[in-house]
Amino acid sequence: MPNPMLASAIWSFLEDHAQERPPATLRRLFAEDPTRAARMTHRVGALTVDLSKHRVTDRTMELLLDLARNRQVLERLQATQAGEEVNTTEHRPALHTALRLPRDAEVLVDDVNVVPLVHEELDKAVALAERVRSGEWRGATGERITDVVNIGIGGSDLGPRMLHRALADHHTGDLAVHFVSNVDPDDIADTLEVVDPATTLFVIVSKSFGTIETLTNARTARAWIVDALGEDAVADHFVAVSTNEERVADFGIDTDTMVGFWDWVGGRYSVSSVVGLSLLLALGEGGFRELLAGMRDVDEHARTADYEENLPILMAMLQVWYGSVLGAQSQAVVPYSTRLARLPAYLQQLEMESNGKRVTHDGTLVEHDTGAILWGEPGTDGQHAFFQLLHQGTHLVPVDFIGVLRPTNDVGDHHDQLLANMFAQGAALAFGRTEDEVAAAGVDDALVPHRTFPGNRPSTTILLDELTPRSVGQLVALYEQKTAALAAVWDINAYDQWGVELGKVLATGLLDVLVADEPLQEGDGGLDASTAALVALARRARGRD
Ligand code: F6P
């Protein structure tokens, strides 16, 4: 069992250690130890991860790993994969790792081995995808499907959408896949404008099949198909991915064309389930199974590697150091890959919905800051936007740089330029340029403070050998496992999301007030003055008052 007394002693050691003077600077740490870069660079699967540009000494890492050991982080990762009820407020395990286990593996949930169930649904999804991809599946008019529209939001959109783009060079080219998530009418309108009802298949993805945005978009899509092809066409143009068969049937989608998953797969952890159907349609079976294999590589590493070698744990403990000890508020993720442009958005849900929590498992207020504000954009674009703040601003923002060693599209020297920029940013952040160096370069005295780079700004560099389903699977699982490791340190539940509920409830009430036939009366809907004024404005704009 974790020892809370010891844990609080380690937190104090860490806090004292953070105050030690002179502070360890990256310049000094690198100058003193020529082996630092090699010692702190790790390899798992096709990923190389350089942790040397972090503001940590060996002593810092020792204390951080003491904390991890005390919090039994490795044992928590193992217990999660074994099916323990880690989602304590919803009384269920979080078994996304079971989605990528081989057929002969065993993980029990309520005494039932779930691995055969996983493979049964996956096989069903593969067969369905093959029917569509081969042209065996026909639309109502007898034409083959050319376009797939994935309708879902949050975990039912972000993972498939991010990976669809990341693996664009691995699409088989049989189908064009589109994604609609926002309830904003422009989102679906833009997509319906470029597809043809006769050749379009809608994949409605919703774990609950109760998410308003998804159901609203699905209804609009259904009406569009019925309008063009008649009511009987629905069965040929809609498939569903859900855990809720009853709601799928109520909605009017044939449950024979539904593929399912289980409540022990969290939405934001569901991309390796049949939630990835649209991805499977784009990649084909081989690519999708490779993605799962990549995730399994890292799950296995996270379960078996000891603390000093365990990359998700090391990355988590560095985040604890910056966020919970040094007071950093945010974490930037900057992929130097256009293909990975949606990675920050995907990680926002993964990390912020998982670890944006203020109470521990037993409901006690946490004593340290938890999940960081995660944000980012691809490089080199980001360099011309927010990097100024990273280099010379007042905030401490650790950065994850993510790049690819061998490009898929090797055109001229583009890729070399891309990597040169990524490496340059990491070095500039870490080592900066001192006042003396700036002055020695002949810069005017008045400009010296403006042109000085303080440096000592931390970053992780992750390099994928190539952008393949396997390596990208490894990258995703690395962040999933890091997220779980962080939750273990903070003793929070990474698998519930009560924080999104209040807004949903209020929106339902507000919709009634917004569209009511009767004029708005003071006190209607129990609205506060600000919200009431905004509602009144919106009603007037639509001619309702
Ligand atoms: O609103 C948050 C959330 O519940 C996410 O956790 C989830 O990924 C998303 O909504 C979509 O939910 P569903 O797949 O049930 O439509």
Coordinates of C-alpha atoms and ligand atoms in Angstrom, one line a residue:
M1 CA 0.0 0.0 0.0
P2 CA 1.2 3.6 -0.6
N3 CA 2.5 5.2 2.6
P4 CA 0.9 8.6 2.8
M5 CA 3.3 9.8 5.5
L6 CA 6.2 8.9 3.3
A7 CA 4.6 10.4 0.3
S8 CA 4.1 13.7 2.0
A9 CA 7.8 13.6 3.1
I10 CA 8.8 13.0 -0.5
W11 CA 6.6 15.9 -1.7
S12 CA 8.4 18.1 0.8
F13 CA 11.8 16.9 -0.3
L14 CA 10.9 17.7 -3.8
E15 CA 9.7 21.2 -2.8
D16 CA 12.9 21.8 -0.9
H17 CA 15.0 20.4 -3.7
A18 CA 13.2 22.9 -6.1
Q19 CA 14.5 25.7 -3.9
E20 CA 18.1 24.6 -3.9
R21 CA 20.5 27.3 -5.0
P22 CA 22.2 27.8 -7.4
P23 CA 19.5 26.1 -9.5
A24 CA 20.5 23.4 -11.9
T25 CA 20.6 24.9 -15.3
L26 CA 20.5 22.9 -18.5
R27 CA 23.7 24.6 -19.6
R28 CA 25.5 23.5 -16.5
L29 CA 24.0 20.0 -16.5
F30 CA 25.1 19.4 -20.0
A31 CA 28.5 20.9 -19.4
E32 CA 29.1 18.7 -16.4
D33 CA 27.9 15.5 -17.9
P34 CA 28.9 14.6 -21.4
T35 CA 26.8 11.4 -21.1
R36 CA 23.6 13.1 -20.2
A37 CA 22.0 13.1 -23.7
A38 CA 22.8 9.4 -24.2
R39 CA 21.8 8.4 -20.7
M40 CA 18.5 10.2 -20.8
T41 CA 17.4 9.1 -24.3
H42 CA 15.1 6.1 -24.4
R43 CA 13.8 3.8 -27.0
V44 CA 10.5 1.9 -27.2
G45 CA 9.3 0.3 -30.4
A46 CA 9.9 2.8 -33.2
L47 CA 10.0 5.8 -30.8
T48 CA 13.1 7.5 -29.6
V49 CA 12.5 9.8 -26.6
D50 CA 15.0 12.3 -25.5
L51 CA 14.4 13.5 -21.9
S52 CA 17.8 15.1 -21.4
K53 CA 16.5 18.7 -21.9
H54 CA 14.6 18.7 -18.7
R55 CA 15.5 20.7 -15.7
V56 CA 16.3 17.7 -13.6
T57 CA 19.4 16.4 -11.9
D58 CA 19.9 12.7 -11.0
R59 CA 18.8 13.6 -7.5
T60 CA 15.5 15.2 -8.9
M61 CA 14.8 12.0 -10.8
E62 CA 15.6 9.9 -7.8
L63 CA 13.1 11.8 -5.7
L64 CA 10.5 11.8 -8.5
L65 CA 10.9 8.0 -8.9
D66 CA 10.7 7.6 -5.1
L67 CA 7.3 9.4 -5.2
A68 CA 6.2 7.2 -8.1
R69 CA 7.3 4.0 -6.2
N70 CA 5.5 5.2 -3.1
R71 CA 2.4 5.9 -5.1
Q72 CA 2.8 2.4 -6.7
V73 CA 2.4 3.8 -10.1
L74 CA 3.8 0.8 -11.9
E75 CA 1.5 -1.5 -9.9
R76 CA -1.5 0.8 -10.8
L77 CA -0.7 0.5 -14.5
Q78 CA -0.5 -3.3 -14.1
A79 CA -3.7 -3.4 -12.1
T80 CA -5.5 -1.3 -14.7
Q81 CA -4.5 -3.6 -17.5
A82 CA -5.6 -6.6 -15.4
G83 CA -9.1 -5.2 -15.2
E84 CA -9.2 -3.8 -11.6
E85 CA -12.1 -1.4 -11.0
V86 CA -10.0 1.8 -11.4
N87 CA -13.0 3.9 -12.4
T88 CA -14.2 4.1 -8.8
T89 CA -17.1 6.6 -9.3
E90 CA -18.6 4.5 -12.1
H91 CA -17.6 1.2 -10.6
R92 CA -15.9 -0.3 -13.6
P93 CA -12.5 -1.1 -15.0
A94 CA -10.8 0.9 -17.8
L95 CA -9.8 -1.8 -20.2
H96 CA -8.9 -0.1 -23.4
T97 CA -5.6 -2.1 -23.3
A98 CA -7.7 -5.3 -23.7
L99 CA -8.8 -4.0 -27.1
R100 CA -5.4 -4.7 -28.5
L101 CA -4.5 -8.0 -26.9
P102 CA -4.0 -11.2 -29.0
R103 CA -6.9 -13.6 -29.4
D104 CA -5.5 -16.1 -26.9
A105 CA -5.1 -13.6 -24.0
E106 CA -7.4 -13.5 -21.0
V107 CA -8.7 -10.5 -19.0
L108 CA -11.7 -11.1 -16.8
V109 CA -14.5 -8.7 -16.1
D110 CA -17.2 -10.1 -13.8
D111 CA -15.6 -13.5 -14.4
V112 CA -16.0 -13.3 -18.1
N113 CA -13.0 -13.2 -20.4
V114 CA -13.5 -10.1 -22.5
V115 CA -10.8 -10.8 -25.1
P116 CA -12.9 -13.1 -27.3
L117 CA -15.7 -10.5 -27.2
V118 CA -13.3 -7.9 -28.3
H119 CA -12.1 -10.0 -31.3
E120 CA -15.7 -10.9 -32.2
E121 CA -16.7 -7.2 -32.6
L122 CA -13.4 -6.4 -34.3
D123 CA -13.9 -9.2 -36.8
K124 CA -17.4 -8.0 -37.4
A125 CA -16.2 -4.5 -38.0
V126 CA -13.4 -5.8 -40.3
A127 CA -16.0 -7.8 -42.3
L128 CA -18.3 -4.8 -42.5
A129 CA -15.5 -2.6 -43.7
E130 CA -14.4 -5.1 -46.3
R131 CA -17.9 -5.3 -47.7
V132 CA -17.9 -1.5 -48.1
R133 CA -14.4 -1.3 -49.4
S134 CA -14.8 -4.1 -51.9
G135 CA -18.0 -2.6 -53.3
E136 CA -20.1 -5.6 -52.2
W137 CA -22.1 -3.1 -50.0
R138 CA -24.3 -1.0 -52.2
G139 CA -26.3 2.1 -51.6
A140 CA -30.1 2.1 -52.1
T141 CA -29.7 2.9 -55.8
G142 CA -27.2 0.0 -56.4
E143 CA -24.2 2.2 -56.6
R144 CA -21.0 1.5 -54.6
I145 CA -20.0 3.6 -51.6
T146 CA -17.4 6.2 -52.3
D147 CA -17.7 8.5 -49.2
V148 CA -18.0 7.7 -45.5
V149 CA -19.1 10.4 -43.0
N150 CA -18.2 9.7 -39.4
I151 CA -20.6 11.5 -37.1
G152 CA -19.5 11.6 -33.5
I153 CA -17.9 13.9 -31.0
G154 CA -15.2 13.9 -28.3
G155 CA -13.8 10.4 -28.1
S156 CA -16.1 9.3 -30.9
D157 CA -14.4 11.8 -33.2
L158 CA -11.0 13.0 -32.0
G159 CA -9.2 9.7 -32.1
P160 CA -10.4 8.5 -35.5
R161 CA -10.1 12.0 -37.0
M162 CA -6.5 12.5 -35.7
L163 CA -5.4 9.1 -36.9
H164 CA -7.1 9.4 -40.2
R165 CA -5.0 12.4 -40.9
A166 CA -1.8 11.1 -39.3
L167 CA -2.0 8.0 -41.5
A168 CA -3.1 9.6 -44.8
D169 CA -0.2 8.0 -46.6
H170 CA -1.5 4.6 -45.5
H171 CA -5.1 5.0 -46.8
T172 CA -5.9 2.5 -49.4
G173 CA -7.7 5.1 -51.5
D174 CA -10.9 3.2 -51.9
L175 CA -13.0 5.6 -49.8
A176 CA -13.0 9.3 -48.9
V177 CA -13.7 9.7 -45.2
H178 CA -15.2 12.9 -43.7
F179 CA -15.8 13.8 -40.1
V180 CA -18.7 15.8 -38.7
S181 CA -18.7 16.6 -34.9
N182 CA -20.0 20.0 -34.1
V183 CA -23.7 20.8 -33.7
D184 CA -22.9 24.0 -35.6
P185 CA -25.0 23.6 -38.8
D186 CA -22.1 24.7 -40.9
D187 CA -20.2 21.5 -40.0
I188 CA -22.7 19.1 -41.5
A189 CA -23.7 21.5 -44.2
D190 CA -20.1 21.7 -45.5
T191 CA -19.9 17.9 -45.7
L192 CA -23.3 17.3 -47.2
E193 CA -22.3 19.8 -49.9
V194 CA -19.5 17.6 -51.2
V195 CA -21.0 14.1 -51.0
D196 CA -23.7 12.4 -53.0
P197 CA -26.5 10.6 -51.0
A198 CA -26.5 7.6 -53.4
T199 CA -22.8 6.8 -52.6
T200 CA -22.5 8.0 -49.0
L201 CA -22.4 5.8 -45.9
F202 CA -22.9 7.5 -42.5
V203 CA -21.1 5.9 -39.5
I204 CA -22.8 7.2 -36.4
V205 CA -20.4 6.8 -33.5
S206 CA -21.6 7.3 -29.9
K207 CA -20.7 5.2 -26.9
S208 CA -24.0 6.3 -25.2
F209 CA -26.0 7.0 -28.3
G210 CA -27.4 9.9 -26.2
T211 CA -25.1 12.7 -27.1
I212 CA -27.2 15.6 -28.3
E213 CA -24.7 16.9 -30.9
T214 CA -24.3 13.5 -32.5
L215 CA -28.0 12.7 -32.5
T216 CA -28.8 16.1 -34.0
N217 CA -26.2 15.6 -36.8
A218 CA -27.4 12.0 -37.4
R219 CA -31.0 13.2 -37.6
T220 CA -30.1 15.8 -40.2
A221 CA -28.1 13.2 -42.2
R222 CA -31.0 10.8 -42.0
A223 CA -33.5 13.4 -43.2
W224 CA -31.1 14.2 -46.1
I225 CA -30.9 10.6 -47.1
V226 CA -34.7 10.1 -46.8
D227 CA -35.3 13.2 -48.8
A228 CA -33.1 12.1 -51.6
L229 CA -33.6 8.3 -51.6
G230 CA -36.7 7.5 -49.5
E231 CA -37.2 6.0 -46.1
D232 CA -36.2 2.5 -47.1
A233 CA -32.7 3.8 -48.0
V234 CA -31.7 4.3 -44.3
A235 CA -30.6 0.7 -43.8
D236 CA -28.2 1.0 -46.8
H237 CA -26.7 4.3 -45.7
F238 CA -26.3 4.1 -41.9
V239 CA -24.3 2.0 -39.6
A240 CA -23.8 2.6 -35.9
V241 CA -21.0 2.1 -33.4
S242 CA -22.2 2.1 -29.8
T243 CA -22.6 0.3 -26.5
N244 CA -26.3 1.0 -26.5
E245 CA -28.2 -1.3 -28.8
E246 CA -31.6 -0.2 -27.6
R247 CA -31.0 3.5 -28.4
V248 CA -29.5 2.6 -31.8
A249 CA -32.7 0.7 -32.6
D250 CA -34.9 3.5 -31.3
F251 CA -33.0 5.9 -33.6
G252 CA -34.0 3.7 -36.6
I253 CA -30.7 2.1 -37.4
D254 CA -30.7 -1.6 -38.1
T255 CA -28.8 -3.3 -35.2
D256 CA -27.6 -5.9 -37.6
T257 CA -25.3 -3.3 -39.0
M258 CA -24.2 -2.1 -35.5
V259 CA -20.8 -2.9 -34.1
G260 CA -20.5 -2.7 -30.3
F261 CA -18.1 -2.1 -27.5
W262 CA -18.5 -1.9 -23.7
D263 CA -18.8 0.5 -20.9
W264 CA -15.4 -0.4 -19.6
V265 CA -13.9 1.4 -22.7
G266 CA -13.8 5.2 -21.9
G267 CA -14.8 7.4 -24.8
R268 CA -11.4 9.1 -25.0
Y269 CA -9.6 5.7 -24.8
S270 CA -11.9 4.2 -27.5
V271 CA -10.0 4.7 -30.7
S272 CA -8.6 1.1 -30.6
S273 CA -12.2 -0.2 -30.3
V274 CA -14.7 -0.4 -33.2
V275 CA -15.0 3.4 -32.7
G276 CA -12.1 3.3 -35.2
L277 CA -14.5 1.9 -37.9
S278 CA -14.0 4.9 -40.2
L279 CA -10.3 4.5 -39.8
L280 CA -10.6 0.9 -40.6
L281 CA -12.5 1.8 -43.7
A282 CA -9.7 4.1 -44.8
L283 CA -6.8 1.9 -43.8
G284 CA -8.1 -1.6 -44.4
E285 CA -7.7 -4.4 -42.0
G286 CA -3.9 -4.6 -42.2
G287 CA -3.3 -1.0 -41.3
F288 CA -5.8 -1.0 -38.5
R289 CA -4.4 -4.2 -36.9
E290 CA -0.9 -2.7 -37.1
L291 CA -2.1 0.3 -35.2
L292 CA -3.4 -2.0 -32.5
A293 CA -0.1 -3.9 -32.5
G294 CA 1.7 -0.6 -31.9
M295 CA -0.5 0.3 -29.0
R296 CA 0.1 -3.2 -27.6
D297 CA 3.9 -2.7 -27.8
V298 CA 3.7 0.3 -25.5
D299 CA 1.1 -1.3 -23.2
E300 CA 3.5 -4.1 -22.7
H301 CA 6.4 -1.8 -22.0
A302 CA 4.3 0.2 -19.5
R303 CA 3.3 -3.0 -17.7
T304 CA 6.8 -4.6 -17.6
A305 CA 9.5 -2.0 -17.7
D306 CA 11.0 -1.0 -14.3
Y307 CA 10.6 2.5 -13.0
E308 CA 13.9 3.8 -14.3
E309 CA 13.2 2.6 -17.8
N310 CA 9.4 3.0 -17.9
L311 CA 8.8 5.8 -20.4
P312 CA 5.2 6.7 -19.5
I313 CA 6.2 6.8 -15.9
L314 CA 9.3 8.9 -16.6
M315 CA 7.3 11.4 -18.7
A316 CA 4.5 11.5 -16.1
M317 CA 7.0 12.2 -13.3
L318 CA 8.5 15.1 -15.3
Q319 CA 5.1 16.5 -15.7
V320 CA 4.5 16.2 -11.9
W321 CA 7.8 18.0 -11.4
Y322 CA 6.8 21.0 -13.5
G323 CA 3.1 21.1 -12.7
S324 CA 2.8 20.0 -9.1
V325 CA 6.2 21.3 -7.8
L326 CA 7.4 24.1 -10.0
G327 CA 4.0 25.6 -10.7
A328 CA 3.8 25.3 -14.5
Q329 CA 0.3 25.7 -15.7
S330 CA 0.5 24.3 -19.1
Q331 CA 2.1 21.8 -21.4
A332 CA 2.7 22.4 -25.1
V333 CA 2.7 19.7 -27.7
V334 CA 4.2 20.7 -31.0
P335 CA 4.3 18.0 -33.7
Y336 CA 6.7 18.8 -36.5
S337 CA 4.4 16.9 -38.8
T338 CA 1.4 18.3 -40.6
R339 CA 0.0 14.7 -40.6
L340 CA 0.0 15.0 -36.7
A341 CA -1.8 18.3 -36.7
R342 CA -4.8 17.0 -34.8
L343 CA -2.6 15.4 -32.1
P344 CA -2.8 18.3 -29.7
A345 CA -6.6 18.3 -30.0
Y346 CA -6.8 14.6 -29.4
L347 CA -4.4 14.9 -26.4
Q348 CA -6.5 17.7 -25.0
Q349 CA -9.4 15.4 -24.4
L350 CA -7.2 12.5 -23.4
E351 CA -5.3 14.4 -20.7
M352 CA -7.6 17.2 -19.7
E353 CA -10.8 15.2 -19.5
S354 CA -8.9 12.4 -17.7
N355 CA -6.8 14.5 -15.2
G356 CA -8.6 17.8 -14.9
K357 CA -9.8 16.8 -11.5
R358 CA -9.7 18.4 -8.1
V359 CA -10.6 15.6 -5.7
T360 CA -8.9 12.3 -5.1
H361 CA -10.6 8.9 -5.3
D362 CA -12.1 9.2 -1.9
G363 CA -13.4 12.7 -2.6
T364 CA -10.7 14.7 -0.7
L365 CA -9.5 17.9 -2.2
V366 CA -6.1 17.4 -3.9
E367 CA -3.0 19.1 -2.3
H368 CA -1.1 19.6 -5.5
D369 CA -2.0 20.9 -9.0
T370 CA -3.2 18.1 -11.3
G371 CA -3.7 17.9 -15.1
A372 CA -2.0 20.6 -17.1
I373 CA -3.6 22.8 -19.7
L374 CA -2.4 21.1 -22.9
W375 CA -2.2 23.0 -26.1
G376 CA -0.3 23.1 -29.3
E377 CA -0.1 23.5 -33.1
P378 CA 2.3 21.9 -35.6
G379 CA 5.8 23.3 -36.2
T380 CA 7.0 25.1 -38.1
D381 CA 3.7 27.1 -38.1
G382 CA 3.8 27.5 -34.3
Q383 CA 7.2 29.1 -34.5
H384 CA 5.7 32.0 -36.3
A385 CA 2.9 32.4 -33.8
F386 CA 3.4 31.5 -30.1
F387 CA 7.1 30.5 -29.9
Q388 CA 8.0 34.1 -28.9
L389 CA 6.3 33.5 -25.6
L390 CA 8.0 30.1 -25.1
H391 CA 11.4 31.6 -25.6
Q392 CA 11.1 35.0 -23.8
G393 CA 7.8 35.0 -22.0
T394 CA 7.3 34.8 -18.3
H395 CA 5.6 31.4 -18.1
L396 CA 7.3 28.1 -17.7
V397 CA 5.9 25.9 -20.5
P398 CA 7.4 22.5 -21.0
V399 CA 7.2 21.4 -24.6
D400 CA 6.8 18.0 -26.3
F401 CA 8.4 18.2 -29.7
I402 CA 7.3 15.3 -31.9
G403 CA 9.0 14.6 -35.2
V404 CA 9.5 11.9 -37.8
L405 CA 13.0 10.7 -38.9
R406 CA 12.2 9.4 -42.4
P407 CA 9.6 11.3 -44.4
T408 CA 6.9 9.6 -46.5
N409 CA 6.9 12.4 -49.0
D410 CA 10.5 13.3 -49.6
V411 CA 10.4 16.4 -51.6
G412 CA 13.6 18.5 -52.0
D413 CA 15.0 19.5 -48.6
H414 CA 11.6 20.1 -47.0
H415 CA 12.0 17.4 -44.4
D416 CA 15.6 18.3 -43.5
Q417 CA 14.5 21.9 -43.0
L418 CA 11.6 20.7 -40.8
L419 CA 13.8 18.6 -38.5
A420 CA 16.5 21.3 -38.4
N421 CA 13.9 23.7 -37.1
M422 CA 12.6 21.3 -34.5
F423 CA 16.0 20.6 -33.2
A424 CA 16.9 24.3 -33.2
Q425 CA 13.9 25.2 -31.1
G426 CA 14.7 22.6 -28.5
A427 CA 18.3 23.8 -28.3
A428 CA 17.3 27.5 -28.2
L429 CA 14.8 26.8 -25.4
A430 CA 17.3 24.8 -23.4
F431 CA 20.4 26.8 -23.7
G432 CA 19.3 30.3 -24.7
R433 CA 21.7 33.1 -25.3
T434 CA 23.1 35.0 -22.3
E435 CA 23.4 38.8 -22.0
D436 CA 27.2 38.5 -22.4
E437 CA 26.9 36.4 -25.5
V438 CA 24.4 38.9 -27.0
A439 CA 26.6 41.9 -26.1
A440 CA 29.7 40.1 -27.4
A441 CA 27.9 39.7 -30.8
G442 CA 28.0 43.5 -31.0
V443 CA 24.3 44.1 -30.2
D444 CA 23.5 47.7 -29.1
D445 CA 23.4 48.0 -25.3
A446 CA 19.8 49.1 -25.3
L447 CA 18.8 46.0 -27.2
V448 CA 20.7 43.5 -25.1
P449 CA 17.8 42.7 -22.7
H450 CA 15.4 42.4 -25.6
R451 CA 17.6 40.0 -27.5
T452 CA 18.7 37.8 -24.5
F453 CA 17.2 34.3 -24.3
P454 CA 17.1 33.1 -20.7
G455 CA 17.1 29.4 -21.8
N456 CA 16.7 26.6 -19.2
R457 CA 13.3 26.0 -20.8
P458 CA 12.5 22.3 -20.8
S459 CA 11.4 20.0 -23.6
T460 CA 11.0 16.4 -24.6
T461 CA 11.8 15.3 -28.1
I462 CA 10.0 12.3 -29.5
L463 CA 11.1 10.9 -32.8
L464 CA 9.1 8.3 -34.8
D465 CA 11.3 6.3 -37.2
E466 CA 8.5 6.7 -39.7
L467 CA 4.9 7.6 -39.7
T468 CA 3.3 4.2 -39.8
P469 CA 0.2 2.7 -38.2
R470 CA 2.5 0.8 -35.8
S471 CA 4.6 3.8 -34.7
V472 CA 1.6 6.1 -34.4
G473 CA -0.1 3.4 -32.3
Q474 CA 2.9 3.4 -30.0
L475 CA 2.8 7.2 -29.7
V476 CA -0.9 7.2 -28.8
A477 CA -0.5 4.4 -26.2
L478 CA 2.6 6.3 -24.8
Y479 CA 0.3 9.3 -24.0
E480 CA -2.5 7.1 -22.7
Q481 CA -0.2 5.3 -20.3
K482 CA 1.4 8.6 -19.2
T483 CA -2.0 9.9 -18.5
A484 CA -2.8 6.9 -16.3
A485 CA 0.6 7.2 -14.5
L486 CA -0.2 10.8 -13.7
A487 CA -3.6 9.9 -12.3
A488 CA -1.9 7.3 -10.1
V489 CA 0.5 9.9 -8.6
W490 CA -2.3 12.3 -7.9
D491 CA -4.7 9.5 -6.7
I492 CA -7.4 10.8 -9.0
N493 CA -9.9 9.0 -11.3
A494 CA -8.7 9.4 -14.9
Y495 CA -11.8 7.6 -16.2
D496 CA -14.8 9.7 -15.3
Q497 CA -15.8 13.2 -16.5
W498 CA -18.4 14.6 -14.3
G499 CA -17.1 18.1 -15.1
V500 CA -18.8 18.0 -18.5
E501 CA -22.3 17.3 -17.1
L502 CA -23.4 20.7 -15.7
G503 CA -23.0 22.5 -19.0
K504 CA -25.0 19.8 -20.8
V505 CA -27.9 20.0 -18.4
L506 CA -27.9 23.8 -18.6
A507 CA -27.8 23.7 -22.4
T508 CA -31.0 21.6 -22.5
G509 CA -32.9 24.0 -20.3
L510 CA -31.5 27.0 -22.2
L511 CA -32.6 25.5 -25.5
D512 CA -36.2 25.4 -24.3
V513 CA -36.0 29.1 -23.3
L514 CA -34.2 30.0 -26.6
V515 CA -36.9 28.5 -28.8
A516 CA -40.0 29.0 -26.7
D517 CA -43.0 30.3 -28.6
E518 CA -44.1 32.6 -25.8
P519 CA -42.1 35.9 -25.3
L520 CA -39.4 35.7 -22.6
Q521 CA -40.6 36.7 -19.2
E522 CA -38.4 38.0 -16.4
G523 CA -37.2 35.0 -14.3
D524 CA -37.9 32.5 -17.1
G525 CA -35.7 29.4 -16.8
G526 CA -34.3 30.8 -13.5
L527 CA -31.5 32.5 -15.5
D528 CA -28.9 34.8 -14.1
A529 CA -29.0 38.4 -15.5
S530 CA -26.1 38.0 -17.9
T531 CA -27.4 34.7 -19.4
A532 CA -30.9 36.1 -19.6
A533 CA -29.7 39.1 -21.5
L534 CA -27.7 36.9 -24.0
V535 CA -30.8 34.7 -24.5
A536 CA -33.0 37.8 -25.1
L537 CA -30.5 39.1 -27.7
A538 CA -30.4 35.7 -29.5
R539 CA -34.2 35.5 -29.5
R540 CA -34.5 39.0 -30.9
A541 CA -31.9 38.2 -33.6
R542 CA -34.2 35.3 -34.7
G543 CA -37.3 37.3 -34.5
R544 CA -38.7 35.5 -31.5
D545 CA -39.6 38.4 -29.3
Ligands
F6P1 O1 -19.0 15.2 -23.1 C1 -18.0 14.3 -22.9 C2 -18.2 13.0 -23.5 O2 -18.9 12.2 -22.6 C3 -16.8 12.3 -23.8 O3 -16.3 11.7 -22.7 C4 -17.2 11.4 -24.9 O4 -16.0 11.0 -25.6 C5 -18.1 12.3 -25.7 O5 -18.8 13.0 -24.7 C6 -19.0 11.6 -26.7 O6 -19.8 10.6 -26.0 P1 -20.5 9.5 -26.8 O7 -19.5 8.7 -27.5 O8 -21.3 8.8 -25.8 O9 -21.4 10.2 -27.8

